[in-house]
mmCIF file with all atom_site columns, C-alpha atoms in Angstrom:
data_model
loop_
_atom_site.group_PDB
_atom_site.id
_atom_site.type_symbol
_atom_site.label_atom_id
_atom_site.label_alt_id
_atom_site.label_comp_id
_atom_site.label_asym_id
_atom_site.label_entity_id
_atom_site.label_seq_id
_atom_site.pdbx_PDB_ins_code
_atom_site.Cartn_x
_atom_site.Cartn_y
_atom_site.Cartn_z
_atom_site.occupancy
_atom_site.B_iso_or_equiv
_atom_site.pdbx_formal_charge
_atom_site.auth_seq_id
_atom_site.auth_comp_id
_atom_site.auth_asym_id
_atom_site.auth_atom_id
_atom_site.pdbx_PDB_model_num
ATOM 1   C CA . UNK R 1 1   ? 0.963   -106.271 86.530  1.00 48.00 ? 1   UNK R CA 1
ATOM 2   C CA . UNK R 1 2   ? 1.083   -109.401 84.384  1.00 49.00 ? 2   UNK R CA 1
ATOM 3   C CA . UNK R 1 3   ? -2.697  -109.319 83.846  1.00 51.00 ? 3   UNK R CA 1
ATOM 4   C CA . UNK R 1 4   ? -2.656  -105.664 82.831  1.00 52.00 ? 4   UNK R CA 1
ATOM 5   C CA . UNK R 1 5   ? 0.276   -106.290 80.482  1.00 52.00 ? 5   UNK R CA 1
ATOM 6   C CA . UNK R 1 6   ? -1.599  -109.248 78.884  1.00 58.00 ? 6   UNK R CA 1
ATOM 7   C CA . UNK R 1 7   ? -4.700  -107.104 78.416  1.00 60.00 ? 7   UNK R CA 1
ATOM 8   C CA . UNK R 1 8   ? -2.637  -104.396 76.760  1.00 63.00 ? 8   UNK R CA 1
ATOM 9   C CA . UNK R 1 9   ? -1.138  -106.900 74.322  1.00 60.00 ? 9   UNK R CA 1
ATOM 10  C CA . UNK R 1 10  ? -4.616  -108.259 73.491  1.00 57.00 ? 10  UNK R CA 1
ATOM 11  C CA . UNK R 1 11  ? -5.946  -104.767 72.920  1.00 60.00 ? 11  UNK R CA 1
ATOM 12  C CA . UNK R 1 12  ? -3.019  -103.944 70.657  1.00 60.00 ? 12  UNK R CA 1
ATOM 13  C CA . UNK R 1 13  ? -3.231  -107.184 68.661  1.00 58.00 ? 13  UNK R CA 1
ATOM 14  C CA . UNK R 1 14  ? -7.000  -107.509 68.354  1.00 57.00 ? 14  UNK R CA 1
ATOM 15  C CA . UNK R 1 15  ? -7.875  -103.853 68.463  1.00 56.00 ? 15  UNK R CA 1
ATOM 16  C CA . UNK R 1 16  ? -10.209 -101.991 70.758  1.00 53.00 ? 16  UNK R CA 1
ATOM 17  C CA . UNK R 1 17  ? -13.041 -102.211 68.230  1.00 58.00 ? 17  UNK R CA 1
ATOM 18  C CA . UNK R 1 18  ? -13.328 -105.984 68.672  1.00 59.00 ? 18  UNK R CA 1
ATOM 19  C CA . UNK R 1 19  ? -13.955 -105.631 72.414  1.00 59.00 ? 19  UNK R CA 1
ATOM 20  C CA . UNK R 1 20  ? -16.508 -102.868 71.790  1.00 64.00 ? 20  UNK R CA 1
ATOM 21  C CA . UNK R 1 21  ? -18.411 -105.138 69.378  1.00 67.00 ? 21  UNK R CA 1
ATOM 22  C CA . UNK R 1 22  ? -18.398 -108.033 71.869  1.00 65.00 ? 22  UNK R CA 1
ATOM 23  C CA . UNK R 1 23  ? -19.742 -105.768 74.639  1.00 67.00 ? 23  UNK R CA 1
ATOM 24  C CA . UNK R 1 24  ? -22.537 -104.519 72.369  1.00 67.00 ? 24  UNK R CA 1
ATOM 25  C CA . UNK R 1 25  ? -23.470 -108.091 71.406  1.00 69.00 ? 25  UNK R CA 1
ATOM 26  C CA . UNK R 1 26  ? -23.646 -109.039 75.106  1.00 68.00 ? 26  UNK R CA 1
ATOM 27  C CA . UNK R 1 27  ? -25.967 -106.098 75.811  1.00 66.00 ? 27  UNK R CA 1
ATOM 28  C CA . UNK R 1 28  ? -28.239 -106.943 72.879  1.00 66.00 ? 28  UNK R CA 1
ATOM 29  C CA . UNK R 1 29  ? -28.432 -110.626 73.856  1.00 61.00 ? 29  UNK R CA 1
ATOM 30  C CA . UNK R 1 30  ? -29.270 -109.623 77.432  1.00 57.00 ? 30  UNK R CA 1
ATOM 31  C CA . UNK R 1 31  ? -32.110 -107.392 76.268  1.00 56.00 ? 31  UNK R CA 1
ATOM 32  C CA . UNK R 1 32  ? -33.434 -110.123 73.937  1.00 51.00 ? 32  UNK R CA 1
ATOM 33  C CA . UNK R 1 33  ? -33.280 -112.711 76.751  1.00 51.00 ? 33  UNK R CA 1
ATOM 34  C CA . UNK R 1 34  ? -35.195 -110.489 79.191  1.00 49.00 ? 34  UNK R CA 1
ATOM 35  C CA . UNK R 1 35  ? -37.779 -109.694 76.520  1.00 45.00 ? 35  UNK R CA 1
ATOM 36  C CA . UNK R 1 36  ? -38.334 -113.382 75.745  1.00 43.00 ? 36  UNK R CA 1
ATOM 37  C CA . UNK R 1 37  ? -38.548 -114.200 79.430  1.00 47.00 ? 37  UNK R CA 1
ATOM 38  C CA . UNK R 1 38  ? -41.187 -111.542 80.074  1.00 43.00 ? 38  UNK R CA 1
ATOM 39  C CA . UNK R 1 39  ? -43.164 -112.344 76.928  1.00 42.00 ? 39  UNK R CA 1
ATOM 40  C CA . UNK R 1 40  ? -43.335 -116.021 77.851  1.00 48.00 ? 40  UNK R CA 1
ATOM 41  C CA . UNK R 1 41  ? -44.660 -115.457 81.358  1.00 57.00 ? 41  UNK R CA 1
ATOM 42  C CA . UNK R 1 42  ? -48.210 -116.489 82.001  1.00 60.00 ? 42  UNK R CA 1
ATOM 43  C CA . UNK R 1 43  ? -50.213 -114.455 84.448  1.00 69.00 ? 43  UNK R CA 1
ATOM 44  C CA . UNK R 1 44  ? -53.615 -113.948 86.004  1.00 67.00 ? 44  UNK R CA 1
ATOM 45  C CA . UNK R 1 45  ? -55.238 -110.529 85.766  1.00 73.00 ? 45  UNK R CA 1
ATOM 46  C CA . UNK R 1 46  ? -57.737 -109.808 88.573  1.00 68.00 ? 46  UNK R CA 1
ATOM 47  C CA . UNK R 1 47  ? -61.123 -108.686 87.220  1.00 68.00 ? 47  UNK R CA 1
ATOM 48  C CA . UNK R 1 48  ? -63.047 -107.965 90.426  1.00 68.00 ? 48  UNK R CA 1
ATOM 49  C CA . UNK R 1 49  ? -62.134 -104.283 90.707  1.00 70.00 ? 49  UNK R CA 1
ATOM 50  C CA . UNK R 1 50  ? -60.727 -102.331 93.613  1.00 74.00 ? 50  UNK R CA 1
ATOM 51  C CA . UNK R 1 51  ? -61.658 -103.202 97.187  1.00 79.00 ? 51  UNK R CA 1
ATOM 52  C CA . UNK R 1 52  ? -64.985 -101.918 98.510  1.00 80.00 ? 52  UNK R CA 1
ATOM 53  C CA . UNK R 1 53  ? -65.910 -102.560 102.103 1.00 79.00 ? 53  UNK R CA 1
ATOM 54  C CA . UNK R 1 54  ? -69.261 -104.316 102.262 1.00 79.00 ? 54  UNK R CA 1
ATOM 55  C CA . UNK R 1 55  ? -71.590 -105.203 105.093 1.00 82.00 ? 55  UNK R CA 1
ATOM 56  C CA . UNK R 1 56  ? -71.606 -108.799 106.216 1.00 85.00 ? 56  UNK R CA 1
ATOM 57  C CA . UNK R 1 57  ? -74.837 -110.638 105.691 1.00 87.00 ? 57  UNK R CA 1
ATOM 58  C CA . UNK R 1 58  ? -76.332 -111.383 109.106 1.00 90.00 ? 58  UNK R CA 1
ATOM 59  C CA . UNK R 1 59  ? -75.071 -114.661 110.518 1.00 92.00 ? 59  UNK R CA 1
ATOM 60  C CA . UNK R 1 60  ? -72.336 -115.020 107.852 1.00 94.00 ? 60  UNK R CA 1
ATOM 61  C CA . UNK R 1 61  ? -68.542 -114.707 107.867 1.00 95.00 ? 61  UNK R CA 1
ATOM 62  C CA . UNK R 1 62  ? -65.941 -113.492 105.434 1.00 93.00 ? 62  UNK R CA 1
ATOM 63  C CA . UNK R 1 63  ? -62.368 -114.614 104.672 1.00 95.00 ? 63  UNK R CA 1
ATOM 64  C CA . UNK R 1 64  ? -60.130 -112.078 102.922 1.00 93.00 ? 64  UNK R CA 1
ATOM 65  C CA . UNK R 1 65  ? -56.620 -113.048 101.822 1.00 94.00 ? 65  UNK R CA 1
ATOM 66  C CA . UNK R 1 66  ? -54.331 -110.300 100.508 1.00 94.00 ? 66  UNK R CA 1
ATOM 67  C CA . UNK R 1 67  ? -50.926 -110.330 98.889  1.00 90.00 ? 67  UNK R CA 1
ATOM 68  C CA . UNK R 1 68  ? -48.506 -107.440 98.522  1.00 86.00 ? 68  UNK R CA 1
ATOM 69  C CA . UNK R 1 69  ? -45.850 -107.424 95.806  1.00 73.00 ? 69  UNK R CA 1
ATOM 70  C CA . UNK R 1 70  ? -42.657 -105.653 94.980  1.00 57.00 ? 70  UNK R CA 1
ATOM 71  C CA . UNK R 1 71  ? -39.891 -108.213 94.437  1.00 57.00 ? 71  UNK R CA 1
ATOM 72  C CA . UNK R 1 72  ? -38.953 -110.890 91.934  1.00 57.00 ? 72  UNK R CA 1
ATOM 73  C CA . UNK R 1 73  ? -41.041 -113.296 93.988  1.00 61.00 ? 73  UNK R CA 1
ATOM 74  C CA . UNK R 1 74  ? -44.056 -111.154 93.161  1.00 60.00 ? 74  UNK R CA 1
ATOM 75  C CA . UNK R 1 75  ? -44.137 -112.787 89.705  1.00 71.00 ? 75  UNK R CA 1
ATOM 76  C CA . UNK R 1 76  ? -44.978 -116.110 91.367  1.00 79.00 ? 76  UNK R CA 1
ATOM 77  C CA . UNK R 1 77  ? -48.720 -116.875 91.451  1.00 82.00 ? 77  UNK R CA 1
ATOM 78  C CA . UNK R 1 78  ? -50.089 -119.532 93.803  1.00 85.00 ? 78  UNK R CA 1
ATOM 79  C CA . UNK R 1 79  ? -53.497 -121.136 93.893  1.00 87.00 ? 79  UNK R CA 1
ATOM 80  C CA . UNK R 1 80  ? -55.412 -120.653 97.132  1.00 90.00 ? 80  UNK R CA 1
ATOM 81  C CA . UNK R 1 81  ? -57.966 -123.332 97.906  1.00 92.00 ? 81  UNK R CA 1
ATOM 82  C CA . UNK R 1 82  ? -60.573 -122.821 100.609 1.00 92.00 ? 82  UNK R CA 1
ATOM 83  C CA . UNK R 1 83  ? -61.866 -126.295 101.354 1.00 86.00 ? 83  UNK R CA 1
ATOM 84  C CA . UNK R 1 84  ? -65.561 -126.456 100.619 1.00 84.00 ? 84  UNK R CA 1
ATOM 85  C CA . UNK R 1 85  ? -65.581 -123.075 98.879  1.00 85.00 ? 85  UNK R CA 1
ATOM 86  C CA . UNK R 1 86  ? -63.343 -123.265 95.752  1.00 86.00 ? 86  UNK R CA 1
ATOM 87  C CA . UNK R 1 87  ? -59.937 -122.209 94.465  1.00 88.00 ? 87  UNK R CA 1
ATOM 88  C CA . UNK R 1 88  ? -58.566 -118.822 93.456  1.00 88.00 ? 88  UNK R CA 1
ATOM 89  C CA . UNK R 1 89  ? -55.324 -117.534 91.928  1.00 85.00 ? 89  UNK R CA 1
ATOM 90  C CA . UNK R 1 90  ? -53.544 -114.868 94.002  1.00 86.00 ? 90  UNK R CA 1
ATOM 91  C CA . UNK R 1 91  ? -51.162 -112.659 91.992  1.00 85.00 ? 91  UNK R CA 1
ATOM 92  C CA . UNK R 1 92  ? -49.252 -109.847 93.721  1.00 85.00 ? 92  UNK R CA 1
ATOM 93  C CA . UNK R 1 93  ? -51.135 -106.724 94.720  1.00 88.00 ? 93  UNK R CA 1
ATOM 94  C CA . UNK R 1 94  ? -54.472 -108.519 94.766  1.00 89.00 ? 94  UNK R CA 1
ATOM 95  C CA . UNK R 1 95  ? -56.857 -110.166 97.197  1.00 91.00 ? 95  UNK R CA 1
ATOM 96  C CA . UNK R 1 96  ? -59.534 -112.805 97.356  1.00 92.00 ? 96  UNK R CA 1
ATOM 97  C CA . UNK R 1 97  ? -62.742 -112.594 99.325  1.00 91.00 ? 97  UNK R CA 1
ATOM 98  C CA . UNK R 1 98  ? -64.894 -115.562 100.265 1.00 90.00 ? 98  UNK R CA 1
ATOM 99  C CA . UNK R 1 99  ? -68.267 -115.120 101.923 1.00 90.00 ? 99  UNK R CA 1
ATOM 100 C CA . UNK R 1 100 ? -68.688 -118.232 104.045 1.00 94.00 ? 100 UNK R CA 1
ATOM 101 C CA . UNK R 1 101 ? -70.880 -119.753 106.704 1.00 95.00 ? 101 UNK R CA 1
ATOM 102 C CA . UNK R 1 102 ? -69.370 -119.699 110.203 1.00 96.00 ? 102 UNK R CA 1
ATOM 103 C CA . UNK R 1 103 ? -67.183 -122.732 110.791 1.00 95.00 ? 103 UNK R CA 1
ATOM 104 C CA . UNK R 1 104 ? -63.741 -124.256 110.354 1.00 95.00 ? 104 UNK R CA 1
ATOM 105 C CA . UNK R 1 105 ? -61.954 -123.959 107.016 1.00 95.00 ? 105 UNK R CA 1
ATOM 106 C CA . UNK R 1 106 ? -58.763 -125.470 105.665 1.00 96.00 ? 106 UNK R CA 1
ATOM 107 C CA . UNK R 1 107 ? -56.888 -123.097 103.336 1.00 95.00 ? 107 UNK R CA 1
ATOM 108 C CA . UNK R 1 108 ? -54.328 -124.618 100.946 1.00 94.00 ? 108 UNK R CA 1
ATOM 109 C CA . UNK R 1 109 ? -51.594 -122.749 99.073  1.00 91.00 ? 109 UNK R CA 1
ATOM 110 C CA . UNK R 1 110 ? -50.124 -124.652 96.132  1.00 88.00 ? 110 UNK R CA 1
ATOM 111 C CA . UNK R 1 111 ? -48.727 -124.525 92.594  1.00 84.00 ? 111 UNK R CA 1
ATOM 112 C CA . UNK R 1 112 ? -50.853 -124.754 89.452  1.00 79.00 ? 112 UNK R CA 1
ATOM 113 C CA . UNK R 1 113 ? -49.497 -126.035 86.130  1.00 71.00 ? 113 UNK R CA 1
ATOM 114 C CA . UNK R 1 114 ? -48.708 -123.116 83.843  1.00 72.00 ? 114 UNK R CA 1
ATOM 115 C CA . UNK R 1 115 ? -47.929 -120.698 86.671  1.00 73.00 ? 115 UNK R CA 1
ATOM 116 C CA . UNK R 1 116 ? -44.703 -120.158 88.601  1.00 75.00 ? 116 UNK R CA 1
ATOM 117 C CA . UNK R 1 117 ? -44.766 -120.886 92.349  1.00 75.00 ? 117 UNK R CA 1
ATOM 118 C CA . UNK R 1 118 ? -41.373 -121.847 93.821  1.00 76.00 ? 118 UNK R CA 1
ATOM 119 C CA . UNK R 1 119 ? -42.591 -122.677 97.291  1.00 81.00 ? 119 UNK R CA 1
ATOM 120 C CA . UNK R 1 120 ? -43.639 -125.879 98.981  1.00 85.00 ? 120 UNK R CA 1
ATOM 121 C CA . UNK R 1 121 ? -47.401 -126.335 99.248  1.00 89.00 ? 121 UNK R CA 1
ATOM 122 C CA . UNK R 1 122 ? -48.826 -125.703 102.714 1.00 91.00 ? 122 UNK R CA 1
ATOM 123 C CA . UNK R 1 123 ? -52.138 -125.275 104.466 1.00 94.00 ? 123 UNK R CA 1
ATOM 124 C CA . UNK R 1 124 ? -53.621 -123.686 107.570 1.00 95.00 ? 124 UNK R CA 1
ATOM 125 C CA . UNK R 1 125 ? -56.877 -124.093 109.450 1.00 96.00 ? 125 UNK R CA 1
ATOM 126 C CA . UNK R 1 126 ? -58.954 -121.039 110.340 1.00 96.00 ? 126 UNK R CA 1
ATOM 127 C CA . UNK R 1 127 ? -62.173 -120.597 112.242 1.00 96.00 ? 127 UNK R CA 1
ATOM 128 C CA . UNK R 1 128 ? -64.675 -118.156 110.781 1.00 95.00 ? 128 UNK R CA 1
ATOM 129 C CA . UNK R 1 129 ? -66.874 -116.843 113.572 1.00 95.00 ? 129 UNK R CA 1
ATOM 130 C CA . UNK R 1 130 ? -70.409 -115.573 113.032 1.00 95.00 ? 130 UNK R CA 1
ATOM 131 C CA . UNK R 1 131 ? -70.551 -111.925 111.851 1.00 94.00 ? 131 UNK R CA 1
ATOM 132 C CA . UNK R 1 132 ? -66.751 -111.704 111.602 1.00 94.00 ? 132 UNK R CA 1
ATOM 133 C CA . UNK R 1 133 ? -64.195 -111.079 108.837 1.00 94.00 ? 133 UNK R CA 1
ATOM 134 C CA . UNK R 1 134 ? -60.844 -112.856 108.972 1.00 95.00 ? 134 UNK R CA 1
ATOM 135 C CA . UNK R 1 135 ? -57.970 -110.968 107.305 1.00 96.00 ? 135 UNK R CA 1
ATOM 136 C CA . UNK R 1 136 ? -55.002 -113.062 106.182 1.00 96.00 ? 136 UNK R CA 1
ATOM 137 C CA . UNK R 1 137 ? -51.870 -112.032 104.290 1.00 95.00 ? 137 UNK R CA 1
ATOM 138 C CA . UNK R 1 138 ? -49.781 -114.299 102.072 1.00 92.00 ? 138 UNK R CA 1
ATOM 139 C CA . UNK R 1 139 ? -46.186 -113.400 102.907 1.00 88.00 ? 139 UNK R CA 1
ATOM 140 C CA . UNK R 1 140 ? -43.287 -114.581 100.742 1.00 83.00 ? 140 UNK R CA 1
ATOM 141 C CA . UNK R 1 141 ? -39.563 -113.996 101.025 1.00 78.00 ? 141 UNK R CA 1
ATOM 142 C CA . UNK R 1 142 ? -36.396 -115.421 99.551  1.00 74.00 ? 142 UNK R CA 1
ATOM 143 C CA . UNK R 1 143 ? -32.741 -115.245 100.528 1.00 75.00 ? 143 UNK R CA 1
ATOM 144 C CA . UNK R 1 144 ? -30.439 -117.012 98.086  1.00 71.00 ? 144 UNK R CA 1
ATOM 145 C CA . UNK R 1 145 ? -31.761 -120.524 97.583  1.00 69.00 ? 145 UNK R CA 1
ATOM 146 C CA . UNK R 1 146 ? -34.004 -120.414 100.654 1.00 74.00 ? 146 UNK R CA 1
ATOM 147 C CA . UNK R 1 147 ? -37.587 -119.352 99.889  1.00 74.00 ? 147 UNK R CA 1
ATOM 148 C CA . UNK R 1 148 ? -40.508 -119.322 102.285 1.00 81.00 ? 148 UNK R CA 1
ATOM 149 C CA . UNK R 1 149 ? -44.201 -118.528 102.210 1.00 84.00 ? 149 UNK R CA 1
ATOM 150 C CA . UNK R 1 150 ? -46.828 -118.354 104.938 1.00 89.00 ? 150 UNK R CA 1
ATOM 151 C CA . UNK R 1 151 ? -50.362 -117.175 105.593 1.00 93.00 ? 151 UNK R CA 1
ATOM 152 C CA . UNK R 1 152 ? -50.593 -114.901 108.594 1.00 93.00 ? 152 UNK R CA 1
ATOM 153 C CA . UNK R 1 153 ? -53.547 -113.258 110.337 1.00 95.00 ? 153 UNK R CA 1
ATOM 154 C CA . UNK R 1 154 ? -53.345 -109.461 110.150 1.00 96.00 ? 154 UNK R CA 1
ATOM 155 C CA . UNK R 1 155 ? -55.188 -106.631 111.889 1.00 96.00 ? 155 UNK R CA 1
ATOM 156 C CA . UNK R 1 156 ? -58.221 -105.099 110.184 1.00 94.00 ? 156 UNK R CA 1
ATOM 157 C CA . UNK R 1 157 ? -56.675 -101.595 110.014 1.00 95.00 ? 157 UNK R CA 1
ATOM 158 C CA . UNK R 1 158 ? -53.528 -102.925 108.320 1.00 95.00 ? 158 UNK R CA 1
ATOM 159 C CA . UNK R 1 159 ? -55.553 -105.007 105.857 1.00 94.00 ? 159 UNK R CA 1
ATOM 160 C CA . UNK R 1 160 ? -57.925 -102.163 104.950 1.00 93.00 ? 160 UNK R CA 1
ATOM 161 C CA . UNK R 1 161 ? -54.993 -99.819  104.357 1.00 93.00 ? 161 UNK R CA 1
ATOM 162 C CA . UNK R 1 162 ? -53.431 -102.295 101.882 1.00 91.00 ? 162 UNK R CA 1
ATOM 163 C CA . UNK R 1 163 ? -56.671 -103.490 100.281 1.00 91.00 ? 163 UNK R CA 1
ATOM 164 C CA . UNK R 1 164 ? -57.660 -100.055 98.967  1.00 90.00 ? 164 UNK R CA 1
ATOM 165 C CA . UNK R 1 165 ? -54.862 -100.372 96.370  1.00 89.00 ? 165 UNK R CA 1
ATOM 166 C CA . UNK R 1 166 ? -55.484 -104.017 95.392  1.00 88.00 ? 166 UNK R CA 1
ATOM 167 C CA . UNK R 1 167 ? -57.616 -105.651 92.703  1.00 84.00 ? 167 UNK R CA 1
ATOM 168 C CA . UNK R 1 168 ? -59.973 -108.476 93.641  1.00 80.00 ? 168 UNK R CA 1
ATOM 169 C CA . UNK R 1 169 ? -59.279 -111.857 92.078  1.00 76.00 ? 169 UNK R CA 1
ATOM 170 C CA . UNK R 1 170 ? -62.500 -113.704 91.327  1.00 78.00 ? 170 UNK R CA 1
ATOM 171 C CA . UNK R 1 171 ? -63.181 -117.432 91.298  1.00 68.00 ? 171 UNK R CA 1
ATOM 172 C CA . UNK R 1 172 ? -63.718 -117.089 87.521  1.00 73.00 ? 172 UNK R CA 1
ATOM 173 C CA . UNK R 1 173 ? -60.376 -115.361 86.743  1.00 68.00 ? 173 UNK R CA 1
ATOM 174 C CA . UNK R 1 174 ? -58.173 -117.577 84.590  1.00 69.00 ? 174 UNK R CA 1
ATOM 175 C CA . UNK R 1 175 ? -54.581 -117.992 83.450  1.00 68.00 ? 175 UNK R CA 1
ATOM 176 C CA . UNK R 1 176 ? -53.655 -115.776 80.491  1.00 64.00 ? 176 UNK R CA 1
#
């Protein structure tokens, strides 16, 4: 009751118009802040086109890493390094494809200066078998202050279903 009474006195003394102006200023500042935040974000735009299933060259292997999107974390862009094969950026709703010789590969996920990636760097080892494609998915999630990321092997059918909507990120794609 005391709080409501104090609000009524403030409204009477300062007038309802003052509070309306303050609320409008807050809305405008919020819109300006979001606009500046979005305009200042750097990104990587995949240039490799939509996924097309290709035949493996005889005796070779392929590593495909995909990343879904859909949350605030989707704005984060890591660098994916495949030891002995190069590094790629992996924005949301994209994939990378590396044609490799059969063998063991270390895949690193880490932050690059100029891009946002709030997760700890990590790596996994994979074995690329002759005449085989390995499908991996970069999975990220965040609850409050706890954020996690991991690379996980996924089934071919699942990967192919997702890949048909994703753009390929090439080794030559750069930060914009």
